XYZ file of C-alpha atoms in Angstrom:
406
model
C -22.214 22.742 22.210
C -21.076 21.232 25.337
C -20.122 24.181 27.308
C -21.460 21.974 30.836
C -21.681 18.272 32.052
C -25.016 17.121 31.477
C -25.814 16.032 34.997
C -24.617 19.332 36.176
C -26.829 21.651 38.774
C -28.090 24.351 36.514
C -30.407 26.976 37.712
C -31.319 30.418 36.578
C -29.887 33.399 39.132
C -31.380 36.802 39.088
C -28.148 39.687 39.669
C -28.327 43.299 40.150
C -29.276 44.270 36.143
C -30.282 40.755 34.701
C -30.435 36.885 34.998
C -28.190 34.365 34.251
C -27.615 30.184 34.215
C -25.354 28.508 36.868
C -24.254 25.524 36.292
C -22.716 24.309 39.798
C -22.047 27.705 40.830
C -20.904 29.234 37.813
C -22.115 31.670 35.212
C -22.676 29.667 32.011
C -20.755 30.560 29.267
C -20.909 30.339 25.263
C -17.883 28.575 23.520
C -16.815 32.554 22.141
C -17.051 33.391 26.055
C -20.120 35.424 26.339
C -22.215 34.574 29.529
C -25.773 33.313 29.183
C -27.246 35.765 30.691
C -30.263 38.302 29.707
C -33.004 40.570 31.411
C -35.723 38.148 29.896
C -36.311 35.778 32.799
C -38.338 33.762 30.641
C -35.730 32.908 27.536
C -33.370 31.751 30.326
C -35.689 29.481 32.085
C -37.102 28.021 28.469
C -32.997 27.223 27.855
C -32.514 25.722 31.223
C -35.413 23.861 30.379
C -34.399 22.488 27.014
C -30.674 21.646 28.817
C -32.830 19.504 31.553
C -34.251 17.316 29.664
C -32.016 16.984 25.987
C -29.965 13.760 25.209
C -26.170 14.088 25.259
C -25.249 15.241 21.746
C -28.826 17.059 20.715
C -29.484 20.570 19.606
C -30.603 22.461 22.053
C -31.701 26.136 22.586
C -28.347 26.950 23.962
C -26.706 26.284 21.064
C -28.835 28.945 19.259
C -28.399 31.305 21.943
C -24.296 30.260 21.664
C -24.632 31.438 17.813
C -26.673 34.387 18.228
C -24.568 35.816 20.635
C -21.073 34.779 19.444
C -21.750 34.955 15.976
C -24.671 36.396 14.758
C -23.619 39.552 16.926
C -19.740 38.969 17.783
C -18.851 38.322 13.789
C -21.888 39.616 12.111
C -19.740 39.510 8.829
C -18.787 36.010 9.403
C -22.343 35.143 9.895
C -23.716 36.729 6.593
C -20.496 34.829 4.683
C -21.172 31.371 6.681
C -25.213 32.169 5.144
C -23.902 32.794 1.750
C -21.864 30.083 1.653
C -24.639 27.539 2.551
C -26.559 29.032 -0.587
C -23.671 28.014 -2.860
C -23.563 24.630 -1.520
C -27.490 23.861 -1.559
C -29.118 20.917 -3.201
C -32.563 22.630 -3.505
C -31.356 25.887 -4.742
C -29.303 23.795 -7.534
C -32.725 22.108 -9.050
C -33.443 25.736 -10.062
C -29.584 26.739 -10.588
C -27.578 24.376 -12.374
C -24.870 26.629 -12.389
C -23.911 25.792 -8.777
C -22.755 22.137 -9.692
C -23.491 18.765 -10.058
C -21.870 18.420 -6.460
C -24.843 20.059 -4.769
C -27.883 18.184 -6.296
C -29.395 15.243 -5.109
C -27.897 11.991 -6.196
C -30.478 9.643 -8.727
C -30.225 6.359 -6.996
C -32.615 3.686 -9.280
C -35.429 3.244 -7.421
C -35.131 -1.033 -7.581
C -32.420 -0.365 -4.984
C -34.733 1.162 -2.792
C -35.778 -0.477 0.610
C -39.227 -1.883 0.267
C -40.224 -0.638 3.534
C -38.778 3.059 3.025
C -41.837 5.566 3.641
C -43.017 7.162 0.066
C -42.808 10.616 1.336
C -38.393 10.441 1.172
C -37.685 9.685 -1.837
C -41.159 11.179 -4.457
C -39.308 14.788 -4.270
C -43.009 15.951 -3.198
C -41.074 18.526 -0.501
C -38.196 19.564 -2.791
C -40.959 20.760 -4.987
C -42.503 22.247 -1.915
C -39.840 24.174 -0.874
C -39.009 25.528 -4.375
C -42.736 26.156 -4.802
C -42.135 28.866 -1.523
C -38.809 30.316 -2.438
C -40.487 31.209 -5.945
C -43.295 32.950 -4.522
C -41.089 34.772 -2.071
C -39.225 35.948 -5.338
C -41.825 37.029 -6.478
C -43.367 38.959 -3.581
C -39.920 40.881 -3.613
C -40.634 42.058 -7.538
C -37.496 40.984 -9.274
C -38.111 38.402 -11.560
C -34.418 38.076 -12.686
C -33.696 36.497 -9.132
C -35.740 33.619 -10.380
C -33.050 32.749 -13.015
C -30.046 34.827 -12.041
C -28.264 32.859 -8.906
C -26.299 36.231 -7.518
C -30.008 37.957 -7.734
C -31.169 35.400 -5.798
C -28.399 35.390 -2.993
C -28.222 38.628 -2.726
C -31.896 38.826 -2.246
C -31.810 36.330 -0.014
C -28.783 38.015 2.136
C -30.497 41.390 2.497
C -33.541 39.791 3.839
C -31.068 37.463 6.287
C -29.784 40.782 7.388
C -33.054 42.326 8.193
C -34.243 39.265 10.287
C -33.471 39.589 14.046
C -30.459 38.452 15.369
C -31.940 35.121 16.900
C -33.797 33.990 13.366
C -30.405 34.635 11.943
C -28.727 32.158 14.723
C -31.458 29.695 14.114
C -30.833 29.060 10.507
C -26.765 29.231 10.843
C -26.979 26.400 13.221
C -29.586 24.463 10.867
C -27.175 24.810 8.363
C -24.560 23.799 9.612
C -25.543 20.836 12.034
C -27.618 19.471 9.181
C -25.693 20.042 5.921
C -29.071 20.952 3.606
C -27.799 24.115 2.217
C -29.338 27.665 3.608
C -32.538 28.147 2.067
C -34.261 25.035 3.823
C -33.479 26.601 7.087
C -34.188 29.834 5.456
C -37.535 29.299 4.749
C -38.083 27.908 7.906
C -37.105 30.658 9.734
C -39.280 32.668 7.616
C -42.481 31.051 8.258
C -42.553 29.684 4.855
C -41.888 25.804 6.259
C -43.141 24.025 9.483
C -41.088 21.701 10.779
C -42.377 18.624 9.169
C -42.094 19.921 5.696
C -38.411 20.769 6.621
C -37.565 17.062 7.560
C -39.366 15.993 4.917
C -37.972 18.339 2.391
C -33.927 17.417 3.806
C -35.221 13.617 3.522
C -36.089 13.572 0.200
C -32.137 14.974 -0.760
C -30.554 12.168 1.847
C -32.956 9.487 1.533
C -30.384 6.790 -0.542
C -28.259 6.918 2.631
C -30.863 5.225 4.546
C -32.530 1.998 4.914
C -36.451 2.289 6.537
C -35.523 2.528 10.002
C -33.097 4.921 10.014
C -34.759 7.174 7.564
C -38.073 7.298 10.039
C -35.187 8.077 12.845
C -33.639 10.500 10.689
C -36.812 12.140 10.155
C -37.692 12.190 13.783
C -34.131 13.955 14.469
C -34.490 16.173 11.730
C -38.182 17.356 12.570
C -37.551 17.609 16.618
C -34.165 19.982 15.852
C -36.128 22.065 13.749
C -39.199 22.287 16.806
C -36.115 23.458 19.123
C -34.939 26.263 17.058
C -38.453 27.278 15.833
C -39.708 27.478 19.797
C -36.265 29.516 20.694
C -37.404 31.703 18.203
C -41.222 31.966 19.348
C -39.910 32.692 23.091
C -37.644 35.229 21.684
C -40.306 36.988 19.795
C -42.794 36.703 22.851
C -40.140 38.479 25.107
C -38.931 41.445 23.078
C -42.576 42.255 22.240
C -43.463 40.246 19.293
C -40.912 42.075 17.057
C -40.918 41.165 13.388
C -37.581 41.868 12.439
C -36.413 42.420 15.607
C -33.732 45.859 15.072
C -34.074 48.459 17.029
C -35.415 52.053 15.240
C -31.566 53.134 15.039
C -30.775 50.231 12.863
C -33.165 50.111 10.958
C -33.285 53.602 10.150
C -29.616 53.613 8.847
C -30.236 50.196 6.419
C -33.038 52.600 4.852
C -35.965 51.590 3.445
C -36.636 48.427 1.988
C -39.080 45.519 1.323
C -39.555 45.247 4.829
C -39.224 48.660 6.089
C -40.854 51.882 5.258
C -41.413 55.454 6.867
C -43.945 57.479 7.142
C -42.983 61.397 8.588
C -47.111 61.276 10.337
C -50.009 59.504 11.139
C -52.459 61.541 10.433
C -51.124 65.265 9.659
C -50.957 66.265 6.526
C -47.164 68.162 6.265
C -47.999 71.089 3.347
C -51.783 71.451 4.291
C -51.234 71.255 8.051
C -54.463 69.396 8.726
C -55.301 66.231 9.579
C -55.887 64.138 6.534
C -57.647 60.685 6.591
C -55.691 60.260 3.594
C -52.304 60.167 5.514
C -53.976 57.891 7.934
C -54.932 55.579 4.916
C -51.276 55.715 3.485
C -49.766 54.293 6.361
C -52.335 51.456 6.658
C -51.530 50.285 3.175
C -48.131 49.670 4.151
C -49.260 47.587 7.103
C -51.938 45.572 4.955
C -48.804 44.677 2.370
C -46.713 43.470 5.331
C -49.181 41.485 6.553
C -50.129 39.969 2.774
C -46.377 39.736 2.127
C -43.746 38.674 4.546
C -43.652 40.785 7.491
C -41.991 44.240 7.767
C -41.569 47.166 10.037
C -43.677 50.477 9.720
C -41.955 53.320 11.548
C -43.939 56.509 11.908
C -41.715 59.913 12.823
C -39.566 58.963 10.562
C -38.744 61.045 7.176
C -37.897 59.621 3.828
C -34.324 60.894 4.440
C -34.542 58.859 7.071
C -33.901 62.059 9.418
C -36.376 62.147 12.601
C -40.037 63.851 12.648
C -41.626 62.172 15.632
C -45.078 61.706 16.323
C -45.239 64.947 18.568
C -46.063 66.567 15.253
C -49.169 64.737 14.405
C -50.641 66.793 18.011
C -51.729 63.586 19.934
C -51.133 64.812 24.132
C -49.346 61.737 24.973
C -48.029 58.142 23.606
C -51.337 56.333 24.659
C -53.081 58.653 22.665
C -51.308 58.144 19.051
C -51.761 54.646 19.697
C -55.304 54.536 20.545
C -55.911 56.363 17.073
C -53.316 53.624 15.435
C -54.911 50.555 16.655
C -58.424 52.179 16.287
C -57.429 52.838 12.583
C -56.364 49.283 11.760
C -59.207 47.567 13.432
C -61.619 49.594 11.649
C -59.822 49.457 8.431
C -58.403 45.909 8.401
C -60.708 43.769 10.716
C -59.936 42.493 13.827
C -58.544 39.215 12.872
C -55.488 41.121 11.379
C -54.479 42.633 14.767
C -53.068 39.500 16.129
C -49.891 39.853 13.762
C -49.011 43.520 14.526
C -47.073 44.887 17.509
C -46.270 48.204 17.974
C -44.073 50.098 20.658
C -42.472 53.805 20.898
C -38.641 54.639 21.108
C -36.849 58.173 21.490
C -34.628 59.294 19.021
C -33.051 62.590 19.393
C -35.449 64.008 22.022
C -38.422 62.892 19.452
C -40.640 59.556 19.723
C -40.957 57.421 16.920
C -43.694 54.503 16.791
C -42.490 51.035 15.773
C -45.160 49.419 14.242
C -44.086 45.628 13.026
C -46.475 43.143 11.191
C -45.654 39.155 11.226
C -46.907 37.464 8.064
C -50.886 36.873 8.020
C -52.502 33.216 7.967
C -54.859 34.709 5.435
C -55.972 37.621 3.416
C -56.022 40.771 4.863
C -57.943 43.842 2.849
C -58.005 47.207 3.529
C -61.521 49.313 3.754
C -61.179 51.823 0.481
C -61.695 55.297 1.523
C -64.801 55.683 -0.902
C -66.268 52.416 0.093
C -64.950 48.632 -1.212
C -61.768 46.684 -0.275
C -58.310 47.012 -1.214
C -55.447 44.503 -1.468
C -52.420 45.493 -0.942
C -48.451 43.842 -1.246
C -44.994 44.586 -0.953
C -43.040 44.876 -4.782
C -39.993 45.913 -3.446
C -39.808 48.742 -1.331
C -43.308 50.076 -1.853
C -46.551 48.727 -1.675
C -48.821 47.649 -4.401
C -52.249 47.300 -4.928
C -53.137 44.160 -6.840
C -56.368 44.257 -9.293
C -59.030 41.758 -9.112
C -57.290 38.718 -11.134
C -53.777 39.642 -9.280
C -55.576 39.047 -5.962
C -57.158 35.827 -7.558
C -53.633 34.084 -8.510
C -51.818 35.729 -5.308
C -53.770 34.574 -2.619
C -54.026 31.059 -4.380
C -50.520 31.262 -4.191
C -49.906 32.648 -1.206
C -52.357 31.212 0.989
C -52.920 28.259 -0.566
C -56.834 29.653 -1.329
């Protein structure tokens, strides 16, 4: 996308209700006509910095911003169609699902024709095996083994997670899928936090190494890695300015979709609605969900929402104010999950129908998170489908070996 000349004078200007990026005296707009504007100053400053140093034709944060506003938010159905289309022509997915067709699979080139100076990592397929392993562990976490052999289930599962992602994550996936033409799975794994930029670039090079000599392969790898970093940094900035939300949508949108692998509702934090008394087991139930999200791929717990999606409100718990509710929640997490888990959790309050909801968003933890059991000992929870499941000792050992490389 080239909405302005690279040598244009660009700056962030404060307006009445937000900030906007100006180029040579006019507000910049995306190809779809959306102004490059936001109430988040830090995000726009990031876009300007990126534009200022970018080489002509390179991917920038503005490209992701444009996709987010023009496509993901402007045409959500089209965004989903583009993601599914990228999966249907995915060369990595074709290694597990041969029915996708030979046109998706990497071309088999005789090794004697390989440039002898070609870096070995570009054609030993280690990156593809790693990517498939990440995809497999993701599917295992979702508790549906049929998705490992049925492409329709596989793509439907990934599409549901795509829908649950924040708009800026979905935009990043689409931008990379269409720019790098290597399918949708690798960008999905990158933006789901399962691959790093270098792993992402290496996997793509495993697909297309035969097109390059040693020099062009190294150049291509660096370009892929750097563009992946641009997208990941954009997502990181968006997460920071939105309060560290794991999935992004506000409470009404989350509630409308219902409970899922990434979403769970709890009516109260401590009050047992049947006995009308404070009950530690009610708090423990919320902590189980938080632990399961941390040990899986993240998620959002809405406290103050009944199972049917109607609003109970945290007022039912009887705390004098939101701050006291939050204090109880965070003290419970720290004492039961450990302080090391807290940096991967964020909370906020939203008002709906005159009542208050607490949104607890969890990122994917880089280390196992154990929950203190009510009667002593420790419990290990993961998400399986739309519920949380406690693993036994043998299952914990196998799961942590696959999930945390321990």
